[in-house]
Amino acid sequence: MNSDIILETREIVKKFGGIVALNNVNIEIEKGKITGLIGPNGAGKSTLLNVISGFLKPDHGSVVFKGRDVTGWLPHRICSLGLARTFQIVKPFLNFTVEESLLIGTLKKRSGSEAQELIDHVLEYFELDELRSKRCKELNVTQLKRLELARAMTTEPELLLLDEPGAGLNPSEASKFMKMIREINRKKKITILIIEHVMPIIMGLCENVYVLHYGEIIAKGCPRSVCKNKQVINAYLGEKW
Ligand SMILES: Nc1ncnc2c1ncn2[C@@H]1O[C@H](COP(=O)(O)OP(=O)(O)OP(=O)(O)O)[C@@H](O)[C@H]1O
Ligand SMILES: [Mg+2]
């Protein structure tokens, strides 16, 4: 495997009963870059993230992360190797405080004052400092989205998978959130795979884009070339792009 490739999927197939959610999916994620994953509802995007992060086992094919075949590994083990994710529908620990819910990820790699230092840094970075003692169930959507990202960051990932991080946010919140994501990539040198429906966000953030349609990759390349691809226009984008 090319050393610039941090993650590769090889011929992934995932079926749910009669539905073929992923059909021979091959993608390569380049180290240090932001890669986009787009496609219509039901295309298989979240399923692919679930397979990569170990939440689902593929029926066929393999996932190679940092040169190791991690197919079938449990999520926590893949996470320990440096892969973190956020969920399309945020999954907060409702009765935990913001600070407590960050502690869990932190303790994977650190303890005591080191863990606390990391939590303090992440709380400040994601502007959650003043909310540290609030219970998660008291947070609004924007705060929960930031917490979700903060939680993923406490595991100190090399690769971050983001499933529609902008969903549920108004345009100005979404734009602020995307700035945070770009900063995580640039300043912290974390590779990112992002699923997003809002094309200007994909155009602004990503160097490479994959397009899924009915479980198959129908196009890949830089955002500009993907937007001009006839098959992508017909399947997903429409003519306005
Ligand atoms: N756990 C499951 N059990 C059964 N079918 C599922 C399951 N998860 C996904 N599917 C089906 O697999 C297909 C792909 O779903 P998936 O959620 O991956 O799509 P998606 O591209 O993320 O869509 P969206 O943009 O709406 O989030 C859909 O037909 C969906 O109904
Ligand atoms: Mg999805």
PDB file of C-alpha atoms and ligand atoms in Angstrom:
ATOM      1  CA  MET A   1       0.000   0.000   0.000  1.00  0.00           C
ATOM      2  CA  ASN A   2       1.251   3.481  -0.943  1.00  0.00           C
ATOM      3  CA  SER A   3       2.479   5.237   2.239  1.00  0.00           C
ATOM      4  CA  ASP A   4       0.449   8.341   1.356  1.00  0.00           C
ATOM      5  CA  ILE A   5      -2.720   6.285   1.745  1.00  0.00           C
ATOM      6  CA  ILE A   6      -3.906   6.096   5.344  1.00  0.00           C
ATOM      7  CA  LEU A   7      -7.033   4.065   4.658  1.00  0.00           C
ATOM      8  CA  GLU A   8      -8.173   1.802   1.878  1.00  0.00           C
ATOM      9  CA  THR A   9     -11.318  -0.236   1.356  1.00  0.00           C
ATOM     10  CA  ARG A  10     -11.071  -3.201  -0.986  1.00  0.00           C
ATOM     11  CA  GLU A  11     -14.148  -4.577  -2.710  1.00  0.00           C
ATOM     12  CA  ILE A  12     -16.457  -3.953   0.234  1.00  0.00           C
ATOM     13  CA  VAL A  13     -19.870  -5.602  -0.042  1.00  0.00           C
ATOM     14  CA  LYS A  14     -22.551  -5.074   2.615  1.00  0.00           C
ATOM     15  CA  LYS A  15     -26.074  -6.419   2.311  1.00  0.00           C
ATOM     16  CA  PHE A  16     -29.110  -5.941   4.538  1.00  0.00           C
ATOM     17  CA  GLY A  17     -31.441  -8.787   3.547  1.00  0.00           C
ATOM     18  CA  GLY A  18     -32.200  -8.118  -0.119  1.00  0.00           C
ATOM     19  CA  ILE A  19     -30.687  -4.621  -0.107  1.00  0.00           C
ATOM     20  CA  VAL A  20     -27.144  -4.352  -1.398  1.00  0.00           C
ATOM     21  CA  ALA A  21     -26.051  -1.255   0.532  1.00  0.00           C
ATOM     22  CA  LEU A  22     -22.434  -1.456  -0.681  1.00  0.00           C
ATOM     23  CA  ASN A  23     -21.397  -3.227  -3.835  1.00  0.00           C
ATOM     24  CA  ASN A  24     -17.650  -3.617  -4.383  1.00  0.00           C
ATOM     25  CA  VAL A  25     -16.608  -0.319  -2.881  1.00  0.00           C
ATOM     26  CA  ASN A  26     -12.964   0.668  -3.292  1.00  0.00           C
ATOM     27  CA  ILE A  27     -11.800   3.957  -1.853  1.00  0.00           C
ATOM     28  CA  GLU A  28      -8.426   5.359  -0.872  1.00  0.00           C
ATOM     29  CA  ILE A  29      -7.975   8.147   1.654  1.00  0.00           C
ATOM     30  CA  GLU A  30      -4.823  10.195   1.274  1.00  0.00           C
ATOM     31  CA  LYS A  31      -2.969  11.071   4.436  1.00  0.00           C
ATOM     32  CA  GLY A  32      -3.320  14.708   5.544  1.00  0.00           C
ATOM     33  CA  LYS A  33      -6.169  15.537   3.162  1.00  0.00           C
ATOM     34  CA  ILE A  34      -9.906  16.087   3.491  1.00  0.00           C
ATOM     35  CA  THR A  35     -11.844  13.637   1.337  1.00  0.00           C
ATOM     36  CA  GLY A  36     -15.574  14.032   0.718  1.00  0.00           C
ATOM     37  CA  LEU A  37     -18.153  11.279   0.354  1.00  0.00           C
ATOM     38  CA  ILE A  38     -21.367  12.368  -1.343  1.00  0.00           C
ATOM     39  CA  GLY A  39     -24.417  10.773  -2.903  1.00  0.00           C
ATOM     40  CA  PRO A  40     -28.216  10.645  -2.636  1.00  0.00           C
ATOM     41  CA  ASN A  41     -30.115   9.483   0.454  1.00  0.00           C
ATOM     42  CA  GLY A  42     -29.782   5.744   0.888  1.00  0.00           C
ATOM     43  CA  ALA A  43     -26.672   5.561  -1.324  1.00  0.00           C
ATOM     44  CA  GLY A  44     -24.733   3.699   1.380  1.00  0.00           C
ATOM     45  CA  LYS A  45     -22.555   6.515   2.770  1.00  0.00           C
ATOM     46  CA  SER A  46     -23.223   5.905   6.468  1.00  0.00           C
ATOM     47  CA  THR A  47     -23.001   2.160   5.914  1.00  0.00           C
ATOM     48  CA  LEU A  48     -19.504   2.628   4.478  1.00  0.00           C
ATOM     49  CA  LEU A  49     -18.479   4.674   7.531  1.00  0.00           C
ATOM     50  CA  ASN A  50     -19.930   1.998   9.793  1.00  0.00           C
ATOM     51  CA  VAL A  51     -17.956  -0.703   8.011  1.00  0.00           C
ATOM     52  CA  ILE A  52     -14.712   1.312   8.122  1.00  0.00           C
ATOM     53  CA  SER A  53     -15.069   2.088  11.838  1.00  0.00           C
ATOM     54  CA  GLY A  54     -16.011  -1.476  12.814  1.00  0.00           C
ATOM     55  CA  PHE A  55     -19.675  -0.837  13.682  1.00  0.00           C
ATOM     56  CA  LEU A  56     -20.690  -3.190  10.866  1.00  0.00           C
ATOM     57  CA  LYS A  57     -18.905  -6.212   9.450  1.00  0.00           C
ATOM     58  CA  PRO A  58     -18.750  -6.352   5.653  1.00  0.00           C
ATOM     59  CA  ASP A  59     -20.040  -9.455   3.856  1.00  0.00           C
ATOM     60  CA  HIS A  60     -17.031  -9.306   1.593  1.00  0.00           C
ATOM     61  CA  GLY A  61     -13.867  -7.254   1.194  1.00  0.00           C
ATOM     62  CA  SER A  62     -11.434  -5.625   3.546  1.00  0.00           C
ATOM     63  CA  VAL A  63     -10.548  -2.401   5.310  1.00  0.00           C
ATOM     64  CA  VAL A  64      -6.875  -1.517   5.548  1.00  0.00           C
ATOM     65  CA  PHE A  65      -5.927   1.230   7.996  1.00  0.00           C
ATOM     66  CA  LYS A  66      -2.313   2.366   8.333  1.00  0.00           C
ATOM     67  CA  GLY A  67      -1.216  -0.722   6.451  1.00  0.00           C
ATOM     68  CA  ARG A  68      -3.073  -3.147   8.739  1.00  0.00           C
ATOM     69  CA  ASP A  69      -6.064  -5.229   7.804  1.00  0.00           C
ATOM     70  CA  VAL A  70      -8.650  -4.167  10.422  1.00  0.00           C
ATOM     71  CA  THR A  71     -11.645  -5.916   8.843  1.00  0.00           C
ATOM     72  CA  GLY A  72     -13.926  -7.291  11.548  1.00  0.00           C
ATOM     73  CA  TRP A  73     -12.093  -5.525  14.391  1.00  0.00           C
ATOM     74  CA  LEU A  74     -14.340  -4.074  17.097  1.00  0.00           C
ATOM     75  CA  PRO A  75     -14.793  -0.271  17.038  1.00  0.00           C
ATOM     76  CA  HIS A  76     -12.788   0.396  20.213  1.00  0.00           C
ATOM     77  CA  ARG A  77      -9.818  -1.505  18.827  1.00  0.00           C
ATOM     78  CA  ILE A  78      -9.882   0.396  15.541  1.00  0.00           C
ATOM     79  CA  CYS A  79     -10.238   3.596  17.557  1.00  0.00           C
ATOM     80  CA  SER A  80      -7.146   2.726  19.590  1.00  0.00           C
ATOM     81  CA  LEU A  81      -5.219   2.463  16.336  1.00  0.00           C
ATOM     82  CA  GLY A  82      -6.123   6.089  15.585  1.00  0.00           C
ATOM     83  CA  LEU A  83      -9.508   6.212  13.891  1.00  0.00           C
ATOM     84  CA  ALA A  84     -12.392   8.233  15.353  1.00  0.00           C
ATOM     85  CA  ARG A  85     -15.826   9.066  14.044  1.00  0.00           C
ATOM     86  CA  THR A  86     -18.922  11.135  14.636  1.00  0.00           C
ATOM     87  CA  PHE A  87     -22.466   9.945  14.000  1.00  0.00           C
ATOM     88  CA  GLN A  88     -25.123  11.284  11.637  1.00  0.00           C
ATOM     89  CA  ILE A  89     -27.483  11.355  14.609  1.00  0.00           C
ATOM     90  CA  VAL A  90     -25.523  12.545  17.636  1.00  0.00           C
ATOM     91  CA  LYS A  91     -25.291  10.027  20.446  1.00  0.00           C
ATOM     92  CA  PRO A  92     -24.600  11.954  23.661  1.00  0.00           C
ATOM     93  CA  PHE A  93     -24.383  10.335  27.088  1.00  0.00           C
ATOM     94  CA  LEU A  94     -27.464  12.223  28.274  1.00  0.00           C
ATOM     95  CA  ASN A  95     -26.890  12.030  32.015  1.00  0.00           C
ATOM     96  CA  PHE A  96     -23.175  12.709  31.883  1.00  0.00           C
ATOM     97  CA  THR A  97     -21.764  16.192  32.117  1.00  0.00           C
ATOM     98  CA  VAL A  98     -19.866  17.547  29.134  1.00  0.00           C
ATOM     99  CA  GLU A  99     -16.584  17.034  30.944  1.00  0.00           C
ATOM    100  CA  GLU A 100     -17.422  13.475  32.016  1.00  0.00           C
ATOM    101  CA  SER A 101     -18.357  12.475  28.510  1.00  0.00           C
ATOM    102  CA  LEU A 102     -14.986  13.694  27.239  1.00  0.00           C
ATOM    103  CA  LEU A 103     -13.117  11.768  29.917  1.00  0.00           C
ATOM    104  CA  ILE A 104     -14.108   8.415  28.420  1.00  0.00           C
ATOM    105  CA  GLY A 105     -12.264   8.933  25.137  1.00  0.00           C
ATOM    106  CA  THR A 106      -9.302  10.562  26.818  1.00  0.00           C
ATOM    107  CA  LEU A 107      -8.684   7.611  29.092  1.00  0.00           C
ATOM    108  CA  LYS A 108      -7.940   5.381  26.121  1.00  0.00           C
ATOM    109  CA  LYS A 109      -4.444   6.802  25.925  1.00  0.00           C
ATOM    110  CA  ARG A 110      -3.873   9.002  28.988  1.00  0.00           C
ATOM    111  CA  SER A 111      -4.548   9.140  32.701  1.00  0.00           C
ATOM    112  CA  GLY A 112      -4.457  11.599  35.606  1.00  0.00           C
ATOM    113  CA  SER A 113      -3.231  15.109  34.916  1.00  0.00           C
ATOM    114  CA  GLU A 114      -2.387  14.288  31.289  1.00  0.00           C
ATOM    115  CA  ALA A 115      -6.005  13.295  30.656  1.00  0.00           C
ATOM    116  CA  GLN A 116      -7.247  16.460  32.375  1.00  0.00           C
ATOM    117  CA  GLU A 117      -4.903  18.634  30.320  1.00  0.00           C
ATOM    118  CA  LEU A 118      -6.224  17.109  27.116  1.00  0.00           C
ATOM    119  CA  ILE A 119      -9.832  17.609  28.226  1.00  0.00           C
ATOM    120  CA  ASP A 120      -9.175  21.241  29.144  1.00  0.00           C
ATOM    121  CA  HIS A 121      -7.560  21.832  25.771  1.00  0.00           C
ATOM    122  CA  VAL A 122     -10.425  20.204  23.874  1.00  0.00           C
ATOM    123  CA  LEU A 123     -13.069  22.066  25.925  1.00  0.00           C
ATOM    124  CA  GLU A 124     -11.425  25.363  25.098  1.00  0.00           C
ATOM    125  CA  TYR A 125     -10.771  24.483  21.464  1.00  0.00           C
ATOM    126  CA  PHE A 126     -14.432  23.643  20.843  1.00  0.00           C
ATOM    127  CA  GLU A 127     -15.752  26.534  22.946  1.00  0.00           C
ATOM    128  CA  LEU A 128     -17.330  24.187  25.469  1.00  0.00           C
ATOM    129  CA  ASP A 129     -15.438  25.473  28.486  1.00  0.00           C
ATOM    130  CA  GLU A 130     -18.383  27.245  30.083  1.00  0.00           C
ATOM    131  CA  LEU A 131     -20.558  24.177  29.586  1.00  0.00           C
ATOM    132  CA  ARG A 132     -18.208  21.680  31.206  1.00  0.00           C
ATOM    133  CA  SER A 133     -20.511  20.964  34.185  1.00  0.00           C
ATOM    134  CA  LYS A 134     -23.749  20.922  32.195  1.00  0.00           C
ATOM    135  CA  ARG A 135     -25.492  17.600  31.568  1.00  0.00           C
ATOM    136  CA  CYS A 136     -25.485  16.613  27.903  1.00  0.00           C
ATOM    137  CA  LYS A 137     -29.285  16.487  27.852  1.00  0.00           C
ATOM    138  CA  GLU A 138     -29.333  20.254  28.514  1.00  0.00           C
ATOM    139  CA  LEU A 139     -27.288  21.118  25.403  1.00  0.00           C
ATOM    140  CA  ASN A 140     -28.730  22.467  22.155  1.00  0.00           C
ATOM    141  CA  VAL A 141     -27.984  20.932  18.735  1.00  0.00           C
ATOM    142  CA  THR A 142     -25.025  23.189  17.967  1.00  0.00           C
ATOM    143  CA  GLN A 143     -23.428  22.447  21.318  1.00  0.00           C
ATOM    144  CA  LEU A 144     -24.068  18.715  20.907  1.00  0.00           C
ATOM    145  CA  LYS A 145     -22.428  18.765  17.474  1.00  0.00           C
ATOM    146  CA  ARG A 146     -19.360  20.465  18.932  1.00  0.00           C
ATOM    147  CA  LEU A 147     -19.306  17.974  21.797  1.00  0.00           C
ATOM    148  CA  GLU A 148     -19.513  15.069  19.364  1.00  0.00           C
ATOM    149  CA  LEU A 149     -16.490  16.389  17.487  1.00  0.00           C
ATOM    150  CA  ALA A 150     -14.689  17.145  20.760  1.00  0.00           C
ATOM    151  CA  ARG A 151     -15.348  13.603  21.947  1.00  0.00           C
ATOM    152  CA  ALA A 152     -13.842  12.155  18.778  1.00  0.00           C
ATOM    153  CA  MET A 153     -10.794  14.408  19.223  1.00  0.00           C
ATOM    154  CA  THR A 154     -10.123  13.208  22.780  1.00  0.00           C
ATOM    155  CA  THR A 155      -9.122   9.843  21.325  1.00  0.00           C
ATOM    156  CA  GLU A 156      -6.308  11.677  19.470  1.00  0.00           C
ATOM    157  CA  PRO A 157      -7.152  10.261  16.034  1.00  0.00           C
ATOM    158  CA  GLU A 158      -5.042  10.290  12.900  1.00  0.00           C
ATOM    159  CA  LEU A 159      -8.142   9.766  10.775  1.00  0.00           C
ATOM    160  CA  LEU A 160     -11.502  11.341  11.566  1.00  0.00           C
ATOM    161  CA  LEU A 161     -14.731  10.180   9.900  1.00  0.00           C
ATOM    162  CA  LEU A 162     -17.534  12.761   9.960  1.00  0.00           C
ATOM    163  CA  ASP A 163     -21.097  11.785   9.051  1.00  0.00           C
ATOM    164  CA  GLU A 164     -22.989  14.946   8.019  1.00  0.00           C
ATOM    165  CA  PRO A 165     -21.493  17.210  10.682  1.00  0.00           C
ATOM    166  CA  GLY A 166     -23.398  20.232   9.358  1.00  0.00           C
ATOM    167  CA  ALA A 167     -26.855  18.615   9.473  1.00  0.00           C
ATOM    168  CA  GLY A 168     -29.267  20.417  11.781  1.00  0.00           C
ATOM    169  CA  LEU A 169     -27.176  23.593  11.905  1.00  0.00           C
ATOM    170  CA  ASN A 170     -28.225  26.901  10.372  1.00  0.00           C
ATOM    171  CA  PRO A 171     -25.961  28.224   7.566  1.00  0.00           C
ATOM    172  CA  SER A 172     -23.878  30.505   9.796  1.00  0.00           C
ATOM    173  CA  GLU A 173     -23.391  27.812  12.467  1.00  0.00           C
ATOM    174  CA  ALA A 174     -22.532  25.315   9.755  1.00  0.00           C
ATOM    175  CA  SER A 175     -19.959  27.644   8.258  1.00  0.00           C
ATOM    176  CA  LYS A 176     -18.311  28.207  11.664  1.00  0.00           C
ATOM    177  CA  PHE A 177     -18.299  24.470  12.265  1.00  0.00           C
ATOM    178  CA  MET A 178     -16.644  23.823   8.913  1.00  0.00           C
ATOM    179  CA  LYS A 179     -13.915  26.320   9.798  1.00  0.00           C
ATOM    180  CA  MET A 180     -13.245  24.242  12.903  1.00  0.00           C
ATOM    181  CA  ILE A 181     -13.037  21.108  10.765  1.00  0.00           C
ATOM    182  CA  ARG A 182     -10.603  22.759   8.360  1.00  0.00           C
ATOM    183  CA  GLU A 183      -8.466  23.891  11.284  1.00  0.00           C
ATOM    184  CA  ILE A 184      -8.400  20.397  12.756  1.00  0.00           C
ATOM    185  CA  ASN A 185      -7.085  19.182   9.426  1.00  0.00           C
ATOM    186  CA  ARG A 186      -4.521  21.931   8.880  1.00  0.00           C
ATOM    187  CA  LYS A 187      -3.247  22.642  12.374  1.00  0.00           C
ATOM    188  CA  LYS A 188      -3.553  19.241  13.959  1.00  0.00           C
ATOM    189  CA  LYS A 189      -2.658  17.384  10.759  1.00  0.00           C
ATOM    190  CA  ILE A 190      -5.599  15.027  11.016  1.00  0.00           C
ATOM    191  CA  THR A 191      -6.869  13.291   7.894  1.00  0.00           C
ATOM    192  CA  ILE A 192     -10.624  13.634   7.409  1.00  0.00           C
ATOM    193  CA  LEU A 193     -13.333  11.751   5.538  1.00  0.00           C
ATOM    194  CA  ILE A 194     -16.535  13.789   5.516  1.00  0.00           C
ATOM    195  CA  ILE A 195     -20.053  12.938   4.367  1.00  0.00           C
ATOM    196  CA  GLU A 196     -21.984  16.069   3.495  1.00  0.00           C
ATOM    197  CA  HIS A 197     -24.981  17.006   1.350  1.00  0.00           C
ATOM    198  CA  VAL A 198     -24.246  20.730   1.132  1.00  0.00           C
ATOM    199  CA  MET A 199     -22.135  21.059  -2.013  1.00  0.00           C
ATOM    200  CA  PRO A 200     -20.538  24.445  -1.246  1.00  0.00           C
ATOM    201  CA  ILE A 201     -19.168  22.869   1.930  1.00  0.00           C
ATOM    202  CA  ILE A 202     -17.704  19.949  -0.026  1.00  0.00           C
ATOM    203  CA  MET A 203     -16.302  22.326  -2.654  1.00  0.00           C
ATOM    204  CA  GLY A 204     -14.713  24.503   0.012  1.00  0.00           C
ATOM    205  CA  LEU A 205     -13.240  21.747   2.153  1.00  0.00           C
ATOM    206  CA  CYS A 206     -12.279  18.744   0.084  1.00  0.00           C
ATOM    207  CA  GLU A 207      -9.382  17.940  -2.187  1.00  0.00           C
ATOM    208  CA  ASN A 208     -10.855  14.613  -3.270  1.00  0.00           C
ATOM    209  CA  VAL A 209     -14.436  13.461  -3.532  1.00  0.00           C
ATOM    210  CA  TYR A 210     -16.069  10.039  -3.962  1.00  0.00           C
ATOM    211  CA  VAL A 211     -19.640   9.724  -5.175  1.00  0.00           C
ATOM    212  CA  LEU A 212     -21.751   6.775  -4.062  1.00  0.00           C
ATOM    213  CA  HIS A 213     -24.959   5.819  -5.843  1.00  0.00           C
ATOM    214  CA  TYR A 214     -26.949   2.683  -4.989  1.00  0.00           C
ATOM    215  CA  GLY A 215     -23.927   1.286  -3.158  1.00  0.00           C
ATOM    216  CA  GLU A 216     -21.459   1.842  -5.989  1.00  0.00           C
ATOM    217  CA  ILE A 217     -18.753   4.443  -6.489  1.00  0.00           C
ATOM    218  CA  ILE A 218     -19.795   6.214  -9.692  1.00  0.00           C
ATOM    219  CA  ALA A 219     -17.153   8.964  -9.674  1.00  0.00           C
ATOM    220  CA  LYS A 220     -14.053  10.144  -7.884  1.00  0.00           C
ATOM    221  CA  GLY A 221     -11.666  13.059  -8.240  1.00  0.00           C
ATOM    222  CA  CYS A 222     -11.318  16.728  -7.359  1.00  0.00           C
ATOM    223  CA  PRO A 223     -14.635  18.473  -6.523  1.00  0.00           C
ATOM    224  CA  ARG A 224     -14.639  20.436  -9.796  1.00  0.00           C
ATOM    225  CA  SER A 225     -14.298  17.378 -12.017  1.00  0.00           C
ATOM    226  CA  VAL A 226     -16.869  15.442 -10.003  1.00  0.00           C
ATOM    227  CA  CYS A 227     -19.380  18.285 -10.348  1.00  0.00           C
ATOM    228  CA  LYS A 228     -18.992  18.162 -14.140  1.00  0.00           C
ATOM    229  CA  ASN A 229     -19.435  14.398 -14.333  1.00  0.00           C
ATOM    230  CA  LYS A 230     -22.629  13.610 -16.287  1.00  0.00           C
ATOM    231  CA  GLN A 231     -23.448  10.510 -14.254  1.00  0.00           C
ATOM    232  CA  VAL A 232     -23.122  12.496 -11.000  1.00  0.00           C
ATOM    233  CA  ILE A 233     -25.300  15.293 -12.356  1.00  0.00           C
ATOM    234  CA  ASN A 234     -27.997  12.814 -13.349  1.00  0.00           C
ATOM    235  CA  ALA A 235     -27.826  10.735 -10.178  1.00  0.00           C
ATOM    236  CA  TYR A 236     -27.397  13.406  -7.558  1.00  0.00           C
ATOM    237  CA  LEU A 237     -26.490  16.998  -8.236  1.00  0.00           C
ATOM    238  CA  GLY A 238     -28.870  18.064 -10.991  1.00  0.00           C
ATOM    239  CA  GLU A 239     -27.891  20.701 -13.539  1.00  0.00           C
ATOM    240  CA  LYS A 240     -27.353  23.652 -11.174  1.00  0.00           C
ATOM    241  CA  TRP A 241     -23.819  22.482 -10.462  1.00  0.00           C
TER     242      TRP A 241
HETATM  243  N1  LIG B   1     -29.168  -1.418   9.824  1.00  0.00           N
HETATM  244  C1  LIG B   1     -29.797  -1.495   8.649  1.00  0.00           C
HETATM  245  N2  LIG B   1     -30.708  -2.454   8.415  1.00  0.00           N
HETATM  246  C2  LIG B   1     -31.329  -2.536   7.211  1.00  0.00           C
HETATM  247  N3  LIG B   1     -31.108  -1.703   6.184  1.00  0.00           N
HETATM  248  C3  LIG B   1     -30.215  -0.730   6.365  1.00  0.00           C
HETATM  249  C4  LIG B   1     -29.507  -0.570   7.608  1.00  0.00           C
HETATM  250  N4  LIG B   1     -28.667   0.488   7.486  1.00  0.00           N
HETATM  251  C5  LIG B   1     -28.844   0.968   6.244  1.00  0.00           C
HETATM  252  N5  LIG B   1     -29.752   0.247   5.571  1.00  0.00           N
HETATM  253  C6  LIG B   1     -30.170   0.446   4.157  1.00  0.00           C
HETATM  254  O1  LIG B   1     -28.972   0.500   3.389  1.00  0.00           O
HETATM  255  C7  LIG B   1     -29.067   1.516   2.390  1.00  0.00           C
HETATM  256  C8  LIG B   1     -27.952   2.527   2.602  1.00  0.00           C
HETATM  257  O2  LIG B   1     -28.225   3.285   3.786  1.00  0.00           O
HETATM  258  P1  LIG B   1     -27.255   4.367   4.371  1.00  0.00           P
HETATM  259  O3  LIG B   1     -27.814   4.803   5.677  1.00  0.00           O
HETATM  260  O4  LIG B   1     -25.879   3.867   4.349  1.00  0.00           O
HETATM  261  O5  LIG B   1     -27.396   5.543   3.303  1.00  0.00           O
HETATM  262  P2  LIG B   1     -26.824   7.020   3.306  1.00  0.00           P
HETATM  263  O6  LIG B   1     -26.124   7.213   2.011  1.00  0.00           O
HETATM  264  O7  LIG B   1     -26.067   7.273   4.554  1.00  0.00           O
HETATM  265  O8  LIG B   1     -28.168   7.901   3.291  1.00  0.00           O
HETATM  266  P3  LIG B   1     -28.502   9.329   3.978  1.00  0.00           P
HETATM  267  O9  LIG B   1     -27.938  10.378   3.050  1.00  0.00           O
HETATM  268  O10 LIG B   1     -29.992   9.351   3.991  1.00  0.00           O
HETATM  269  O11 LIG B   1     -27.905   9.350   5.336  1.00  0.00           O
HETATM  270  C9  LIG B   1     -30.464   2.100   2.522  1.00  0.00           C
HETATM  271  O12 LIG B   1     -31.290   1.418   1.601  1.00  0.00           O
HETATM  272  C10 LIG B   1     -30.852   1.786   3.943  1.00  0.00           C
HETATM  273  O13 LIG B   1     -32.248   1.675   4.069  1.00  0.00           O
HETATM  274 MG    MG B   2     -26.282   8.538   6.143  1.00  0.00          MG
END
